[in-house]
C-alpha cells in the first residue's frame, strides 16, 4: 500500500508561512546544531540510537537535571539510585514483561538466569519503598532519580535524539495515600512543571489521558478504580481553570495521566512533562502503609517526569532556541577576545578575575593569533552569550567592551558592573 499525504491551505499567506516554518525547522535541526555546537556524537562502533555526550553537551544535561532537582528538593523529594539491570521477575510482577517484552533488552547471565536492561525506573523504585513497613505518618515518600533506561527500538525508527535506544529519564515517584494524591499532583504541576517550562518560554497545553473503555485488555486493574483515578485528575485540571482536552486511549497501561504539551518558537507542539496516577503497581507489588487504626492500607503511586527523557528534551530545546541557550544554561557563558597579542596578558588577568569573583562562571579565552573579526564570528556561531573584546583602549581604562551573540554592542564597562549584570541574569534564569 502506498500512502500519499497532502496539506491544504486557505490562503497563499498561510502556505507561505508554512513553507517558511519548514525552512526554519530544517535550519534548526538538532542533529545539525548539535554537531556545530559540539554537544553530542554517534559512533558506528557504539551503535545507532546510542548518543555519546561531549563535555559541552554533558554540561547542558547536568544543569538541566540540577534545575529540576532544585525545584523538587523544595517540595520534599529525596534522591535514590538504582542499577541498570534487573531479574525479569521484577517486570513480570509489574506487568511490563507482558506488555513490552519485545522492547526490552535481555541479558542471560553465565549461570543461565534471564535479566533485563531497565526500560523505566518505576518497578525498581517500588522495591525501595517496600524495604520497610511505613506508618501513614511517614507518607508521602518521594523518590527522585534521573537514570538511563534502555529500549530495543528498531533501527529504522531511530532518529537523532528524538528516538534512541538509551535515554536518561527524570521520572520521580511519590508513594502516598489516596487522600494525598491531589496535593501531591498539584505541587508537581504548580511548583515544578510550570516554572520549569516558563523559564524557556514554552507555552503549555494539557491533555487528560484516559483509558479506552472499548479496549479494557490494554490496561491493568478494575474499571471502577480507573474511573476514580481519572476523576481526581479531571478535578485537578478543572480547579486550575486551565484549558484541557481529554485523550481517550492515551493513558499508561497502569493509570491515567496529565500530559503537558509545549509549543515551541516555531509553533510546533511536543509532548513533554507527564504526571501519572497509578493505582495498579502498588496492588501488584503489595505496597501498603499502616493507618490510624493499625491496619494495613493499600497506597497509590504517582509518577512525575518533568523533562521526560533529558535527551529528547534537549532535541526540543535545541530546536526551540536554535542553540542560543539562556545564559545560565550556556556551556560557555563568556568569551574573552583580545584584539591582538599585546592584550593577551590583560585578557588572562580579566579571565582570572572573572573566575575568582564569580566562582562558577564558564569562561573561555581565545588568544589565538587570529583577527578579532574572526574570533567574534566564531564565538557568535558557537552562541556564546557574551563576548568581551579587549583592545588597547580597554586595557588602558581597565575595562572591557561587551558584545552580545546577537551582535549588540553594550559598550565599555568595568568588570564589576559586567559581573553584576550577568549574575542577575543567571539568577533570574534569563
Ligand atoms: Zn514511573
Short mmCIF file of C-alpha atoms and ligand atoms in Angstrom, two decimals:
data_model
loop_
_atom_site.label_atom_id
_atom_site.label_comp_id
_atom_site.label_asym_id
_atom_site.label_seq_id
_atom_site.Cartn_x
_atom_site.Cartn_y
_atom_site.Cartn_z
CA UNK A 1 0.00 0.00 0.00
CA UNK A 2 1.24 3.46 -0.76
CA UNK A 3 0.26 6.46 1.30
CA UNK A 4 0.19 9.94 -0.12
CA UNK A 5 -0.02 12.84 2.30
CA UNK A 6 -1.39 16.21 1.33
CA UNK A 7 -1.84 19.57 3.03
CA UNK A 8 -4.32 22.24 2.05
CA UNK A 9 -4.13 25.94 2.85
CA UNK A 10 -6.92 28.53 2.79
CA UNK A 11 -4.74 31.36 1.60
CA UNK A 12 -1.43 31.94 -0.10
CA UNK A 13 -0.15 33.65 3.05
CA UNK A 14 -0.86 30.57 5.11
CA UNK A 15 1.01 28.40 2.64
CA UNK A 16 3.97 30.78 2.68
CA UNK A 17 4.00 30.83 6.46
CA UNK A 18 4.04 27.06 6.50
CA UNK A 19 6.88 26.84 3.97
CA UNK A 20 8.88 29.33 5.99
CA UNK A 21 8.35 27.25 9.13
CA UNK A 22 9.61 24.13 7.32
CA UNK A 23 12.67 26.02 6.10
CA UNK A 24 13.38 27.37 9.58
CA UNK A 25 12.86 23.92 11.13
CA UNK A 26 15.44 22.43 8.76
CA UNK A 27 17.94 25.12 9.79
CA UNK A 28 17.27 24.33 13.44
CA UNK A 29 17.54 20.56 13.10
CA UNK A 30 19.02 19.47 16.43
CA UNK A 31 21.30 16.95 14.69
CA UNK A 32 22.91 19.77 12.68
CA UNK A 33 23.13 22.24 15.58
CA UNK A 34 24.31 19.50 17.96
CA UNK A 35 27.28 18.89 15.71
CA UNK A 36 28.01 22.57 15.12
CA UNK A 37 27.97 23.33 18.83
CA UNK A 38 29.81 20.09 19.67
CA UNK A 39 27.16 18.74 22.06
CA UNK A 40 26.80 15.06 21.21
CA UNK A 41 28.02 12.43 18.79
CA UNK A 42 27.08 8.98 17.49
CA UNK A 43 29.67 6.30 16.84
CA UNK A 44 29.32 3.35 14.46
CA UNK A 45 31.26 1.24 16.92
CA UNK A 46 28.91 2.03 19.80
CA UNK A 47 25.82 1.74 17.65
CA UNK A 48 22.88 3.71 16.32
CA UNK A 49 20.49 5.25 18.79
CA UNK A 50 23.16 5.42 21.48
CA UNK A 51 24.16 9.09 21.86
CA UNK A 52 27.52 10.00 23.38
CA UNK A 53 27.68 13.35 25.15
CA UNK A 54 30.67 15.67 24.79
CA UNK A 55 31.86 17.91 27.67
CA UNK A 56 29.61 20.78 26.46
CA UNK A 57 26.58 18.56 25.99
CA UNK A 58 27.16 16.93 29.36
CA UNK A 59 27.25 20.38 30.94
CA UNK A 60 23.77 21.07 29.49
CA UNK A 61 22.43 17.79 30.87
CA UNK A 62 23.85 18.37 34.35
CA UNK A 63 22.49 21.92 34.53
CA UNK A 64 19.01 20.92 33.35
CA UNK A 65 18.82 17.95 35.66
CA UNK A 66 20.02 20.04 38.56
CA UNK A 67 17.39 22.69 37.85
CA UNK A 68 14.61 20.08 38.09
CA UNK A 69 16.21 18.66 41.23
CA UNK A 70 16.33 22.12 42.88
CA UNK A 71 12.59 22.52 42.22
CA UNK A 72 11.88 19.03 43.55
CA UNK A 73 14.03 19.46 46.65
CA UNK A 74 11.92 22.44 47.70
CA UNK A 75 8.83 20.24 47.92
CA UNK A 76 10.33 17.39 49.86
CA UNK A 77 11.82 14.94 47.35
CA UNK A 78 14.79 12.74 48.18
CA UNK A 79 17.26 11.20 45.77
CA UNK A 80 17.58 7.47 45.21
CA UNK A 81 19.79 5.36 42.94
CA UNK A 82 19.21 2.04 41.20
CA UNK A 83 21.10 -0.40 38.93
CA UNK A 84 20.58 -0.60 35.16
CA UNK A 85 19.57 -4.25 35.13
CA UNK A 86 17.13 -6.46 36.99
CA UNK A 87 15.86 -10.00 37.17
CA UNK A 88 12.98 -10.44 34.76
CA UNK A 89 10.69 -11.33 37.69
CA UNK A 90 10.52 -7.61 38.58
CA UNK A 91 8.85 -6.88 35.23
CA UNK A 92 6.70 -9.96 35.35
CA UNK A 93 5.31 -8.67 38.64
CA UNK A 94 4.84 -5.11 37.36
CA UNK A 95 3.19 -6.29 34.15
CA UNK A 96 5.82 -4.65 31.90
CA UNK A 97 7.13 -8.01 30.73
CA UNK A 98 3.83 -8.95 29.10
CA UNK A 99 3.25 -5.54 27.59
CA UNK A 100 6.73 -4.62 26.41
CA UNK A 101 8.81 -7.78 26.22
CA UNK A 102 9.79 -7.10 22.61
CA UNK A 103 11.19 -3.69 23.56
CA UNK A 104 13.27 -4.91 26.48
CA UNK A 105 16.99 -5.66 26.04
CA UNK A 106 17.63 -9.05 27.58
CA UNK A 107 20.75 -10.44 29.16
CA UNK A 108 21.47 -14.05 30.02
CA UNK A 109 23.94 -14.43 32.86
CA UNK A 110 26.62 -17.10 32.71
CA UNK A 111 24.60 -19.05 35.22
CA UNK A 112 21.73 -19.04 32.77
CA UNK A 113 19.44 -16.54 34.51
CA UNK A 114 17.47 -14.10 32.40
CA UNK A 115 17.98 -10.44 33.25
CA UNK A 116 16.74 -7.25 31.56
CA UNK A 117 18.10 -3.77 30.97
CA UNK A 118 15.62 -1.43 32.61
CA UNK A 119 13.21 0.30 30.19
CA UNK A 120 11.97 2.54 33.05
CA UNK A 121 12.74 3.12 36.70
CA UNK A 122 9.29 2.69 38.33
CA UNK A 123 9.41 -1.03 39.27
CA UNK A 124 12.88 -0.65 40.83
CA UNK A 125 11.58 2.28 42.92
CA UNK A 126 8.67 0.23 44.28
CA UNK A 127 11.28 -2.06 45.83
CA UNK A 128 12.93 0.86 47.62
CA UNK A 129 9.56 1.76 49.12
CA UNK A 130 8.94 -1.90 50.01
CA UNK A 131 12.05 -2.08 52.21
CA UNK A 132 10.07 -1.46 55.40
CA UNK A 133 6.61 -1.12 56.84
CA UNK A 134 5.59 2.54 56.79
CA UNK A 135 3.31 4.38 59.15
CA UNK A 136 0.78 6.71 57.47
CA UNK A 137 2.60 9.50 59.33
CA UNK A 138 5.74 8.92 57.23
CA UNK A 139 3.95 9.32 53.90
CA UNK A 140 4.32 10.64 51.25
CA UNK A 141 7.69 9.15 50.37
CA UNK A 142 9.04 11.00 47.33
CA UNK A 143 11.88 9.48 45.31
CA UNK A 144 13.72 11.37 42.60
CA UNK A 145 16.17 9.67 40.26
CA UNK A 146 17.44 10.61 36.80
CA UNK A 147 18.69 7.39 35.34
CA UNK A 148 19.43 5.92 31.94
CA UNK A 149 16.85 3.49 30.53
CA UNK A 150 17.11 1.22 27.51
CA UNK A 151 14.63 0.16 24.84
CA UNK A 152 15.24 -2.10 21.90
CA UNK A 153 13.83 0.20 19.20
CA UNK A 154 14.01 -0.87 15.58
CA UNK A 155 16.90 0.69 13.68
CA UNK A 156 14.59 2.29 11.12
CA UNK A 157 12.69 4.11 13.87
CA UNK A 158 15.76 5.79 15.35
CA UNK A 159 16.25 9.50 14.75
CA UNK A 160 18.81 11.86 16.31
CA UNK A 161 17.99 12.37 19.98
CA UNK A 162 14.21 12.13 19.42
CA UNK A 163 14.17 8.35 19.29
CA UNK A 164 17.08 6.48 20.85
CA UNK A 165 17.93 3.16 22.48
CA UNK A 166 19.46 4.67 25.62
CA UNK A 167 17.96 7.76 27.23
CA UNK A 168 18.03 9.33 30.65
CA UNK A 169 14.61 9.65 32.25
CA UNK A 170 13.81 12.04 35.08
CA UNK A 171 10.83 10.06 36.37
CA UNK A 172 10.20 10.59 40.11
CA UNK A 173 7.80 8.55 42.22
CA UNK A 174 5.60 9.53 45.11
CA UNK A 175 4.22 6.80 47.35
CA UNK A 176 1.24 8.12 49.29
CA UNK A 177 -2.32 7.57 50.49
CA UNK A 178 -5.14 8.14 48.06
CA UNK A 179 -6.24 11.22 50.05
CA UNK A 180 -2.84 12.85 49.47
CA UNK A 181 -2.88 12.50 45.69
CA UNK A 182 -4.42 15.83 44.82
CA UNK A 183 -1.99 17.78 46.96
CA UNK A 184 0.99 15.88 45.52
CA UNK A 185 -0.10 16.22 41.89
CA UNK A 186 -0.90 19.89 42.39
CA UNK A 187 2.55 20.58 43.85
CA UNK A 188 4.32 18.88 40.94
CA UNK A 189 2.22 20.85 38.49
CA UNK A 190 2.47 24.31 40.10
CA UNK A 191 5.93 24.19 41.64
CA UNK A 192 7.90 22.17 39.09
CA UNK A 193 6.27 21.82 35.67
CA UNK A 194 5.02 25.41 35.32
CA UNK A 195 8.20 27.25 36.46
CA UNK A 196 10.46 24.88 34.53
CA UNK A 197 8.73 25.36 31.17
CA UNK A 198 8.12 29.06 31.75
CA UNK A 199 11.83 29.73 32.07
CA UNK A 200 12.35 28.58 28.46
CA UNK A 201 9.35 30.48 27.10
CA UNK A 202 7.34 27.36 26.25
CA UNK A 203 3.53 27.65 26.26
CA UNK A 204 1.93 24.61 27.88
CA UNK A 205 -1.24 22.79 26.89
CA UNK A 206 -2.79 19.96 28.85
CA UNK A 207 -4.15 16.60 27.80
CA UNK A 208 -6.04 14.46 30.28
CA UNK A 209 -5.04 10.99 29.08
CA UNK A 210 -7.73 8.40 29.80
CA UNK A 211 -8.17 4.67 29.25
CA UNK A 212 -10.14 3.40 26.28
CA UNK A 213 -13.32 1.64 27.51
CA UNK A 214 -13.52 -0.22 24.18
CA UNK A 215 -10.18 -1.96 24.90
CA UNK A 216 -10.06 -3.00 28.58
CA UNK A 217 -7.49 -5.68 27.72
CA UNK A 218 -4.86 -2.96 27.25
CA UNK A 219 -4.96 -1.92 30.89
CA UNK A 220 -4.28 -3.36 34.35
CA UNK A 221 -6.87 -3.27 37.11
CA UNK A 222 -10.58 -2.74 37.56
CA UNK A 223 -12.73 -0.25 35.75
CA UNK A 224 -14.04 1.44 38.92
CA UNK A 225 -10.53 2.24 40.07
CA UNK A 226 -9.76 3.74 36.68
CA UNK A 227 -12.80 5.97 36.77
CA UNK A 228 -11.98 7.10 40.28
CA UNK A 229 -8.37 7.93 39.37
CA UNK A 230 -9.44 9.74 36.19
CA UNK A 231 -11.91 11.86 38.15
CA UNK A 232 -9.14 13.02 40.52
CA UNK A 233 -7.11 14.28 37.56
CA UNK A 234 -10.14 15.89 35.92
CA UNK A 235 -10.99 17.77 39.14
CA UNK A 236 -7.42 18.97 39.46
CA UNK A 237 -7.45 20.38 35.93
CA UNK A 238 -10.85 22.00 36.48
CA UNK A 239 -9.72 23.63 39.74
CA UNK A 240 -6.78 25.20 37.98
CA UNK A 241 -9.13 26.65 35.38
CA UNK A 242 -6.79 25.70 32.56
CA UNK A 243 -7.97 24.59 29.18
CA UNK A 244 -7.55 20.89 28.61
CA UNK A 245 -8.75 18.18 26.30
CA UNK A 246 -9.42 14.54 27.03
CA UNK A 247 -7.40 11.93 25.15
CA UNK A 248 -9.26 8.63 25.24
CA UNK A 249 -6.84 5.70 24.89
CA UNK A 250 -3.81 7.86 25.77
CA UNK A 251 -3.41 6.56 29.35
CA UNK A 252 -0.48 4.41 30.51
CA UNK A 253 -1.37 0.75 30.96
CA UNK A 254 -1.34 1.24 34.76
CA UNK A 255 -3.14 4.57 35.12
CA UNK A 256 -4.40 7.90 33.72
CA UNK A 257 -2.07 10.83 33.08
CA UNK A 258 -1.84 14.58 32.92
CA UNK A 259 0.27 15.12 29.79
CA UNK A 260 1.71 18.54 29.10
CA UNK A 261 2.38 19.72 25.54
CA UNK A 262 4.88 22.52 24.93
CA UNK A 263 4.55 24.84 21.95
CA UNK A 264 7.99 25.81 20.66
CA UNK A 265 9.18 29.01 18.97
CA UNK A 266 8.12 27.65 15.56
CA UNK A 267 4.61 26.86 16.78
CA UNK A 268 5.16 23.09 16.90
CA UNK A 269 3.74 21.02 19.73
CA UNK A 270 5.73 18.47 21.71
CA UNK A 271 4.59 16.17 24.46
CA UNK A 272 6.86 16.89 27.41
CA UNK A 273 6.09 16.57 31.14
CA UNK A 274 3.76 13.88 32.44
CA UNK A 275 2.16 13.26 35.83
CA UNK A 276 0.54 9.86 36.27
CA UNK A 277 -1.69 8.38 38.93
CA UNK A 278 -1.04 4.68 39.36
CA UNK A 279 -3.34 2.54 41.46
CA UNK A 280 -2.18 -0.73 39.91
CA UNK A 281 1.56 -1.06 40.56
CA UNK A 282 1.02 -0.71 44.35
CA UNK A 283 -1.51 -3.53 44.08
CA UNK A 284 0.82 -5.79 42.11
CA UNK A 285 3.76 -5.14 44.43
CA UNK A 286 1.52 -5.19 47.53
CA UNK A 287 2.60 -1.75 48.76
CA UNK A 288 0.92 -0.61 51.95
CA UNK A 289 1.17 1.65 54.96
CA UNK A 290 -0.22 1.26 58.48
CA UNK A 291 -3.23 3.51 59.03
CA UNK A 292 -4.53 5.31 62.16
CA UNK A 293 -6.17 2.12 63.42
CA UNK A 294 -3.07 -0.01 62.99
CA UNK A 295 -4.50 -1.66 59.85
CA UNK A 296 -2.65 -2.19 56.59
CA UNK A 297 -3.83 0.23 53.91
CA UNK A 298 -3.15 -0.01 50.17
CA UNK A 299 -1.24 3.06 48.95
CA UNK A 300 -1.05 4.67 45.50
CA UNK A 301 1.89 5.74 43.39
CA UNK A 302 2.40 8.95 41.42
CA UNK A 303 4.87 9.10 38.51
CA UNK A 304 6.21 12.53 37.58
CA UNK A 305 8.63 13.06 34.69
CA UNK A 306 9.40 16.74 34.09
CA UNK A 307 11.63 16.61 31.01
CA UNK A 308 10.65 13.02 30.28
CA UNK A 309 13.85 11.95 28.61
CA UNK A 310 16.65 14.51 29.02
CA UNK A 311 17.95 13.51 25.59
CA UNK A 312 14.63 14.09 23.83
CA UNK A 313 14.00 17.29 25.81
CA UNK A 314 17.37 18.59 24.61
CA UNK A 315 16.41 17.87 21.00
CA UNK A 316 13.31 20.07 21.54
CA UNK A 317 15.21 22.78 23.41
CA UNK A 318 17.98 22.92 20.79
CA UNK A 319 15.40 23.48 18.02
CA UNK A 320 13.34 25.90 20.15
CA UNK A 321 16.39 28.11 20.87
CA UNK A 322 18.35 27.34 17.67
CA UNK A 323 21.23 26.60 20.05
CA UNK A 324 21.15 30.05 21.71
CA UNK A 325 20.56 28.74 25.22
CA UNK A 326 19.76 31.11 28.07
CA UNK A 327 22.85 32.46 29.83
CA UNK A 328 22.51 30.19 32.91
CA UNK A 329 22.48 27.11 30.68
CA UNK A 330 25.08 28.05 28.02
CA UNK A 331 28.06 25.65 28.13
CA UNK A 332 30.34 28.67 27.58
CA UNK A 333 28.88 31.88 29.00
CA UNK A 334 31.59 34.42 28.25
CA UNK A 335 34.29 34.54 25.57
CA UNK A 336 37.26 36.81 26.11
CA UNK A 337 38.61 38.08 22.81
CA UNK A 338 41.86 40.10 22.85
CA UNK A 339 42.25 42.19 19.69
CA UNK A 340 45.97 41.47 19.37
CA UNK A 341 48.75 39.56 21.10
CA UNK A 342 49.58 42.72 23.03
CA UNK A 343 46.37 42.28 25.04
CA UNK A 344 46.83 38.59 25.84
CA UNK A 345 48.30 39.25 29.29
CA UNK A 346 45.45 41.65 30.14
CA UNK A 347 42.94 39.07 28.83
CA UNK A 348 44.37 36.40 31.13
CA UNK A 349 44.09 38.79 34.05
CA UNK A 350 40.42 39.53 33.16
CA UNK A 351 39.69 35.81 32.92
CA UNK A 352 41.25 35.14 36.30
CA UNK A 353 39.34 37.97 37.93
CA UNK A 354 36.05 36.75 36.46
CA UNK A 355 36.66 33.22 37.70
CA UNK A 356 37.70 34.31 41.16
CA UNK A 357 34.79 36.74 41.58
CA UNK A 358 32.06 34.50 40.16
CA UNK A 359 33.12 31.05 41.26
CA UNK A 360 31.24 29.06 38.68
CA UNK A 361 31.18 31.20 35.54
CA UNK A 362 32.09 29.28 32.38
CA UNK A 363 34.63 31.46 30.59
CA UNK A 364 36.75 30.83 27.51
CA UNK A 365 39.77 32.81 26.35
CA UNK A 366 40.51 32.98 22.62
CA UNK A 367 44.14 34.10 22.49
CA UNK A 368 44.88 32.59 19.07
CA UNK A 369 46.79 34.74 16.62
CA UNK A 370 43.64 35.44 14.55
CA UNK A 371 41.82 38.64 13.61
CA UNK A 372 39.30 39.80 16.18
CA UNK A 373 36.65 39.72 13.42
CA UNK A 374 37.17 36.01 13.03
CA UNK A 375 37.13 35.44 16.79
CA UNK A 376 33.82 37.34 17.10
CA UNK A 377 32.29 35.39 14.21
CA UNK A 378 33.25 32.06 15.74
CA UNK A 379 32.08 32.94 19.25
CA UNK A 380 28.76 34.11 17.77
CA UNK A 381 28.43 30.89 15.74
CA UNK A 382 29.03 28.99 18.98
CA UNK A 383 26.17 31.07 20.51
CA UNK A 384 28.30 32.26 23.41
CA UNK A 385 26.00 34.83 25.10
CA UNK A 386 28.66 37.46 25.91
CA UNK A 387 31.92 38.41 24.24
CA UNK A 388 34.42 40.68 25.97
CA UNK A 389 36.54 42.46 23.42
CA UNK A 390 39.83 43.75 24.74
CA UNK A 391 41.89 46.32 22.84
CA UNK A 392 44.39 48.96 23.81
CA UNK A 393 41.62 51.34 24.90
CA UNK A 394 40.03 48.80 27.24
CA UNK A 395 43.38 47.83 28.69
CA UNK A 396 44.24 51.46 29.44
CA UNK A 397 40.84 52.15 31.04
CA UNK A 398 40.94 48.77 32.88
CA UNK A 399 37.57 47.98 31.33
CA UNK A 400 36.00 45.51 28.90
CA UNK A 401 33.94 46.15 25.73
CA UNK A 402 30.84 43.95 25.91
CA UNK A 403 29.11 42.45 22.87
CA UNK A 404 26.20 40.00 22.74
CA UNK A 405 25.92 36.96 20.47
CA UNK A 406 23.19 38.81 18.54
CA UNK A 407 25.79 41.49 17.70
CA UNK A 408 24.57 44.17 20.09
CA UNK A 409 27.29 46.48 21.36
CA UNK A 410 26.79 47.18 25.07
CA UNK A 411 29.81 49.50 25.26
CA UNK A 412 32.66 49.66 27.72
CA UNK A 413 32.16 48.76 31.36
CA UNK A 414 34.13 47.81 34.44
CA UNK A 415 34.40 44.13 35.28
CA UNK A 416 32.39 44.57 38.47
CA UNK A 417 29.46 46.09 36.59
CA UNK A 418 29.57 43.33 33.97
CA UNK A 419 29.55 40.68 36.69
CA UNK A 420 26.59 42.29 38.44
CA UNK A 421 24.68 42.36 35.17
CA UNK A 422 25.22 38.72 34.30
CA UNK A 423 24.82 37.43 37.87
CA UNK A 424 21.33 38.92 37.91
CA UNK A 425 20.55 37.37 34.56
CA UNK A 426 21.79 33.96 35.69
CA UNK A 427 19.82 34.16 38.92
CA UNK A 428 16.61 35.00 37.04
CA UNK A 429 17.35 32.19 34.56
CA UNK A 430 17.05 34.58 31.58
ZN1 LIG B 1 7.35 5.91 36.72
#
